[in-house]
Coordinates of C-alpha atoms in Angstrom, one line a residue:
Chain A
M1 CA 101.6 -191.0 -81.7
N2 CA 102.0 -188.9 -78.6
V3 CA 98.3 -188.9 -78.3
A4 CA 98.2 -192.7 -78.6
K5 CA 101.1 -193.1 -76.1
T6 CA 99.2 -191.3 -73.4
D7 CA 95.7 -192.6 -74.2
H8 CA 94.3 -193.3 -70.8
S9 CA 91.5 -195.5 -71.9
R10 CA 94.0 -197.8 -73.6
V11 CA 96.0 -198.0 -70.5
A12 CA 92.9 -198.8 -68.5
A13 CA 91.9 -201.6 -70.8
L14 CA 95.4 -203.1 -70.7
F15 CA 95.5 -202.8 -67.0
D16 CA 92.4 -204.9 -66.5
A17 CA 93.7 -207.6 -69.0
A18 CA 97.2 -207.6 -67.5
R19 CA 95.9 -208.0 -64.0
E20 CA 94.0 -211.1 -65.2
G21 CA 97.3 -212.5 -66.4
D22 CA 97.3 -211.4 -70.0
R23 CA 101.0 -211.2 -70.8
A24 CA 100.6 -209.4 -74.2
A25 CA 98.7 -206.7 -72.3
L26 CA 101.4 -206.4 -69.8
D27 CA 104.0 -206.1 -72.6
E28 CA 102.0 -203.3 -74.1
L29 CA 101.8 -201.5 -70.7
V30 CA 105.6 -201.8 -70.5
S31 CA 105.8 -200.0 -73.9
L32 CA 103.4 -197.3 -72.9
L33 CA 104.7 -196.5 -69.4
T34 CA 108.4 -197.2 -69.6
P35 CA 109.2 -193.8 -71.2
L36 CA 107.6 -192.1 -68.2
L37 CA 109.6 -194.3 -65.7
W38 CA 112.8 -193.6 -67.6
Q39 CA 112.3 -189.8 -67.1
V40 CA 111.5 -190.4 -63.4
A41 CA 114.7 -192.4 -62.9
R42 CA 116.9 -189.9 -64.9
D43 CA 115.3 -187.0 -63.0
Q44 CA 116.7 -188.7 -59.8
G45 CA 120.2 -188.1 -61.1
L46 CA 121.0 -191.7 -62.2
D47 CA 123.2 -192.4 -65.1
A48 CA 121.8 -194.2 -68.1
D49 CA 122.8 -197.7 -67.1
Q50 CA 121.5 -197.3 -63.5
A51 CA 118.3 -195.8 -64.8
G52 CA 117.7 -198.7 -67.1
D53 CA 118.3 -201.2 -64.3
V54 CA 116.1 -199.4 -61.9
V55 CA 113.2 -199.2 -64.4
Q56 CA 113.5 -202.9 -65.1
T57 CA 113.6 -203.8 -61.4
T58 CA 110.4 -201.8 -60.9
W59 CA 108.6 -203.8 -63.6
L60 CA 109.8 -207.1 -62.1
R61 CA 108.5 -206.0 -58.7
L62 CA 105.1 -205.3 -60.2
L63 CA 104.7 -209.0 -61.2
G64 CA 104.0 -210.0 -57.6
S65 CA 102.1 -206.9 -56.7
F66 CA 99.6 -206.5 -59.6
A67 CA 96.7 -207.9 -57.6
E68 CA 97.1 -205.2 -54.9
I69 CA 96.7 -202.3 -57.4
R70 CA 93.2 -201.1 -57.7
S71 CA 93.1 -198.9 -60.8
P72 CA 95.2 -197.8 -63.8
V73 CA 95.7 -194.4 -62.0
A74 CA 97.0 -196.3 -59.0
L75 CA 99.3 -198.3 -61.3
T76 CA 101.0 -195.2 -62.6
G77 CA 101.5 -193.9 -59.1
W78 CA 102.8 -197.2 -57.9
L79 CA 105.3 -197.5 -60.7
I80 CA 106.6 -193.9 -60.1
T81 CA 106.9 -194.5 -56.3
V82 CA 108.8 -197.8 -56.8
T83 CA 111.1 -196.2 -59.4
K84 CA 111.9 -193.3 -57.1
R85 CA 112.6 -195.7 -54.2
E86 CA 114.8 -198.0 -56.3
A87 CA 116.7 -195.0 -57.6
W88 CA 117.2 -193.7 -54.1
R89 CA 118.5 -197.1 -53.0
T90 CA 121.2 -197.2 -55.7
G91 CA 122.9 -194.8 -53.4
E92 CA 123.7 -192.2 -55.9
K93 CA 123.5 -188.7 -54.5
R94 CA 121.4 -186.5 -56.5
Q95 CA 123.1 -183.3 -57.5
V96 CA 121.4 -180.2 -56.3
E97 CA 121.8 -178.2 -59.5
R98 CA 121.8 -180.1 -62.7
P99 CA 122.1 -178.2 -66.0
L100 CA 119.6 -179.1 -68.6
P101 CA 121.0 -181.5 -71.1
E102 CA 122.0 -180.2 -74.5
L103 CA 119.1 -180.2 -77.0
P104 CA 120.2 -182.1 -80.1
E105 CA 119.4 -180.3 -83.4
R106 CA 116.4 -181.7 -85.1
L107 CA 117.5 -183.2 -88.4
T108 CA 115.6 -181.7 -91.2
E109 CA 114.6 -184.7 -93.2
A110 CA 113.3 -184.5 -96.7
A111 CA 110.1 -186.3 -95.7
P112 CA 109.3 -185.4 -92.1
A113 CA 107.6 -188.3 -90.3
P114 CA 104.4 -186.9 -88.7
E115 CA 104.7 -189.1 -85.6
E116 CA 108.2 -187.7 -84.9
G117 CA 106.6 -184.6 -83.4
V118 CA 105.1 -181.3 -84.2
L119 CA 107.5 -178.7 -82.9
R120 CA 109.3 -176.5 -85.3
E121 CA 113.0 -175.8 -84.7
D122 CA 112.5 -172.3 -83.6
Q123 CA 109.7 -173.4 -81.1
R124 CA 111.9 -176.2 -79.8
V125 CA 114.8 -173.9 -79.0
R126 CA 112.6 -171.3 -77.4
L127 CA 110.6 -173.8 -75.3
W128 CA 113.8 -175.5 -74.1
R129 CA 115.3 -172.2 -73.1
A130 CA 112.1 -171.4 -71.2
V131 CA 112.3 -174.8 -69.5
D132 CA 115.9 -174.0 -68.5
N133 CA 114.8 -170.8 -66.8
L134 CA 112.2 -172.6 -64.6
P135 CA 113.0 -173.3 -61.0
E136 CA 114.3 -176.9 -60.5
R137 CA 111.1 -178.0 -58.8
C138 CA 108.9 -176.8 -61.7
R139 CA 111.3 -178.3 -64.3
S140 CA 111.2 -181.6 -62.5
L141 CA 107.4 -181.6 -62.2
L142 CA 106.7 -180.7 -65.8
R143 CA 109.2 -183.3 -67.0
I144 CA 107.3 -186.1 -65.4
V145 CA 103.8 -184.7 -65.9
A146 CA 104.5 -184.3 -69.6
F147 CA 104.7 -188.1 -69.8
V148 CA 101.5 -188.8 -67.9
H149 CA 98.0 -189.1 -69.2
R150 CA 95.6 -186.5 -67.9
P151 CA 93.5 -188.5 -65.3
D152 CA 96.8 -189.3 -63.5
Y153 CA 98.0 -185.8 -62.8
A154 CA 96.8 -185.6 -59.2
E155 CA 98.0 -189.1 -58.3
V156 CA 101.4 -188.4 -59.9
G157 CA 101.8 -185.1 -58.2
A158 CA 101.1 -186.8 -54.9
R159 CA 103.8 -189.4 -55.6
L160 CA 106.2 -186.6 -56.5
G161 CA 105.9 -185.3 -53.0
M162 CA 103.2 -182.6 -53.5
P163 CA 100.2 -182.6 -51.3
R164 CA 97.2 -183.9 -53.3
G165 CA 95.3 -180.6 -53.0
S166 CA 98.1 -178.5 -54.3
I167 CA 99.1 -180.4 -57.4
G168 CA 96.7 -178.6 -59.7
P169 CA 97.8 -175.1 -58.6
T170 CA 101.5 -176.2 -58.6
R171 CA 101.3 -177.5 -62.1
G172 CA 99.3 -174.5 -63.1
R173 CA 101.9 -172.2 -61.6
C174 CA 104.8 -174.0 -63.5
L175 CA 102.9 -173.9 -66.8
A176 CA 102.0 -170.3 -66.2
R177 CA 105.7 -169.4 -65.7
L178 CA 106.5 -171.2 -68.9
R179 CA 103.8 -169.3 -70.8
E180 CA 104.9 -166.0 -69.4
Q181 CA 108.4 -166.5 -70.7
L182 CA 107.3 -167.7 -74.1
L183 CA 104.8 -164.8 -74.6
A184 CA 106.9 -162.0 -73.1
N185 CA 110.2 -162.3 -75.0
G186 CA 109.3 -159.8 -77.6
E187 CA 109.6 -162.3 -80.4
G188 CA 105.9 -162.7 -80.8
D189 CA 103.7 -165.5 -79.8
W190 CA 105.1 -169.0 -79.3
L191 CA 102.2 -170.3 -81.3
Chain B
M1 CA 107.8 -166.6 -48.1
T2 CA 105.5 -164.7 -50.4
T3 CA 105.2 -166.0 -53.9
V4 CA 103.7 -163.9 -56.7
E5 CA 101.3 -166.0 -58.7
P6 CA 101.9 -165.7 -62.4
P7 CA 98.7 -164.8 -64.3
G8 CA 96.8 -168.0 -65.2
A9 CA 98.2 -170.1 -62.4
N10 CA 94.8 -171.0 -61.0
E11 CA 93.0 -171.5 -64.2
P12 CA 92.2 -174.9 -65.7
L13 CA 94.6 -176.0 -68.4
D14 CA 93.8 -174.9 -71.9
E15 CA 94.8 -176.0 -75.3
L16 CA 98.1 -174.1 -75.2
D17 CA 99.0 -175.8 -71.9
F18 CA 98.5 -179.2 -73.4
R19 CA 100.6 -178.2 -76.4
L20 CA 103.3 -177.0 -74.1
L21 CA 103.2 -180.3 -72.2
A22 CA 103.4 -182.3 -75.4
G23 CA 106.3 -180.1 -76.5
V24 CA 108.1 -180.6 -73.2
R25 CA 107.7 -184.3 -73.6
E26 CA 109.1 -184.2 -77.1
L27 CA 112.1 -182.2 -76.0
W28 CA 112.9 -184.5 -73.2
E29 CA 112.6 -187.5 -75.5
D30 CA 115.2 -185.7 -77.8
A31 CA 117.5 -184.5 -75.0
D32 CA 117.4 -187.6 -72.8
P33 CA 116.3 -190.5 -75.0
M34 CA 115.5 -193.8 -73.5
P35 CA 117.9 -196.6 -74.7
A36 CA 116.4 -198.3 -77.7
T37 CA 116.7 -201.7 -76.2
L38 CA 115.2 -200.9 -72.8
V39 CA 111.6 -202.0 -73.5
E40 CA 112.8 -205.2 -75.1
Q41 CA 115.0 -205.9 -72.1
I42 CA 112.2 -205.4 -69.7
R43 CA 109.8 -207.6 -71.7
F44 CA 112.4 -210.4 -71.7
A45 CA 112.8 -210.0 -67.9
I46 CA 109.1 -210.1 -67.0
A47 CA 108.3 -213.0 -69.3
L48 CA 108.5 -215.3 -66.3
E49 CA 106.1 -218.0 -65.1
D50 CA 106.9 -217.0 -61.5
V51 CA 105.2 -213.9 -60.2
D52 CA 106.3 -214.3 -56.6
L53 CA 109.8 -213.1 -57.0
E54 CA 112.5 -211.7 -54.9
V55 CA 114.1 -209.2 -57.2
M56 CA 117.8 -208.7 -57.0
R57 CA 119.7 -205.4 -57.6
I58 CA 122.9 -205.0 -59.5
R59 CA 125.4 -203.9 -56.8
E60 CA 128.5 -203.6 -58.8
Q61 CA 129.9 -204.3 -62.2
E62 CA 133.5 -204.4 -63.0
G63 CA 134.6 -203.3 -66.4
L64 CA 131.3 -201.7 -66.9
A65 CA 132.3 -199.0 -69.3
V66 CA 134.2 -201.2 -71.6
T67 CA 132.1 -204.3 -71.7
R68 CA 128.6 -203.2 -71.0
S69 CA 127.2 -204.9 -74.2
A70 CA 129.9 -207.4 -75.1
A71 CA 131.8 -209.8 -72.9
E72 CA 135.1 -209.7 -74.8
Q73 CA 136.9 -210.0 -71.5
G74 CA 136.1 -211.3 -68.1
R75 CA 133.5 -209.4 -66.3
L76 CA 132.3 -209.7 -62.7
I77 CA 128.8 -208.7 -61.7
T78 CA 127.4 -208.7 -58.2
F79 CA 123.6 -208.9 -57.6
D80 CA 122.0 -208.8 -54.2
S81 CA 118.7 -208.9 -52.4
E82 CA 117.4 -209.3 -48.9
S83 CA 118.3 -213.0 -48.7
L84 CA 121.0 -213.7 -51.3
T85 CA 124.0 -212.4 -53.0
I86 CA 125.2 -213.7 -56.4
M87 CA 128.5 -213.0 -57.9
V88 CA 128.7 -213.9 -61.6
N89 CA 131.9 -214.0 -63.6
V90 CA 131.3 -213.8 -67.3
S91 CA 134.1 -215.1 -69.5
P92 CA 134.3 -215.6 -73.3
E93 CA 134.6 -219.1 -74.8
A94 CA 136.3 -220.1 -77.9
A95 CA 133.1 -220.9 -79.7
G96 CA 132.0 -217.3 -79.4
T97 CA 129.7 -218.1 -76.5
M98 CA 130.1 -217.3 -72.8
R99 CA 130.7 -219.2 -69.6
L100 CA 129.0 -218.0 -66.4
D101 CA 130.7 -218.9 -63.1
G102 CA 128.4 -218.0 -60.2
W103 CA 128.8 -218.0 -56.4
L104 CA 125.8 -217.8 -54.1
T105 CA 126.0 -216.4 -50.6
P106 CA 124.8 -217.8 -48.2
P107 CA 126.1 -221.0 -49.9
A108 CA 123.6 -223.8 -50.6
E109 CA 122.5 -226.2 -53.2
H110 CA 119.7 -224.7 -55.2
P111 CA 118.3 -225.3 -58.7
I112 CA 119.7 -222.5 -61.0
E113 CA 118.1 -221.4 -64.3
V114 CA 120.0 -219.1 -66.7
R115 CA 117.4 -217.6 -69.1
T116 CA 118.9 -216.8 -72.5
A117 CA 117.5 -215.6 -75.8
N118 CA 117.9 -219.3 -77.0
G119 CA 116.0 -220.8 -74.0
P120 CA 116.8 -221.7 -70.5
L121 CA 120.0 -223.5 -69.3
T122 CA 119.7 -225.2 -65.9
T123 CA 122.1 -226.5 -63.3
T124 CA 122.4 -226.7 -59.5
S125 CA 124.7 -224.9 -57.2
D126 CA 127.0 -227.0 -55.0
A127 CA 127.2 -227.0 -51.2
E128 CA 129.7 -224.1 -51.5
G129 CA 127.1 -222.2 -53.5
R130 CA 129.1 -222.4 -56.8
F131 CA 127.7 -223.1 -60.2
A132 CA 128.9 -222.9 -63.8
V133 CA 127.0 -222.7 -67.1
N134 CA 128.7 -223.1 -70.5
G135 CA 127.6 -222.1 -73.9
V136 CA 125.6 -219.1 -73.1
A137 CA 124.8 -217.1 -76.2
H138 CA 125.3 -213.3 -76.3
G139 CA 122.1 -211.3 -75.7
M140 CA 119.7 -211.0 -72.8
V141 CA 120.6 -213.1 -69.8
Q142 CA 118.8 -213.5 -66.5
V143 CA 119.7 -215.8 -63.6
L144 CA 116.9 -217.4 -61.5
V145 CA 117.6 -219.2 -58.2
R146 CA 114.7 -221.5 -57.4
T147 CA 115.6 -221.6 -53.7
L148 CA 114.8 -224.9 -52.1
G149 CA 112.5 -224.8 -49.1
R150 CA 111.0 -221.4 -50.1
S151 CA 108.2 -220.6 -52.5
R152 CA 109.8 -217.4 -53.9
T153 CA 112.2 -217.5 -56.8
V154 CA 115.1 -215.1 -56.6
S155 CA 115.6 -213.3 -59.9
T156 CA 118.3 -211.0 -61.2
P157 CA 117.3 -208.3 -63.7
A158 CA 118.0 -209.2 -67.3
I159 CA 121.3 -207.9 -68.5
E160 CA 122.7 -207.6 -72.0
L161 CA 125.8 -209.8 -72.4

């Protein structure tokens, strides 16, 4: 399901249809990209109600702007930019240091649903701890990039305020830090 | 400032990196889940014939914490945009429905459409900018002002009442 959610070719097909006025395609784009925009809005320090309002406003604004957007990659970038701008306009001051939210315990169900995810409990806890140890900038970047399909990384990095040329290295640096922690804690491989 | 590059920082992403990113996504979905109704709310809001919209923002809500999803008591919501402010008071009716009392600033007579889950309710604001709509069902509600003399429709976001 995670793979399907971030399937770039699906987004590309929906983008073309939606731009031609296909409302069902637009609805499906909303399903696919709203989880990303939710994380963007929350990462700006908005509370849940404000974040929901901001994400909705972003989609409403898209209605009149669809014709100006050239490609699915540009669409993702546009949505992120508008979400950030709307979040900023709500006037909430972003806290400098925000602790990572509590990770809820994964309920061990009798029949685990495969689409619910692949991480085992031990891996989840260790990965979350490693995320917690990252510098704020890395944590923020990986939070958003994790919700983006691959061809959009460079565009998204640029919209997150990183020079286009440095997004690859920056992302690589953050992931490398994450790996270092996971592989160096003496508990064996994270794998 | 000198930064020490961790090993692997400049290499292309490999399988483990993609698994880590997928894992990070899963953890954020668990730790900061999107409200279950958000996608539905957005789909309701964008199911509009108009595309040339002036989109309003929610400026303030009174009684937010208590009545976010149920209008058991009166509730005042203010929306604004570049050209217009709308204050809407939501009050419960005996029949279990709601009454919306609105006030546009600057005041003017404009066709008003209140979109609800059961279909649109229409009225017109008076010269003082006031309007009222009765019998609004609970659920998604969105107010459109079809401003006279301008092509753009002014729209509030959909809110759950």
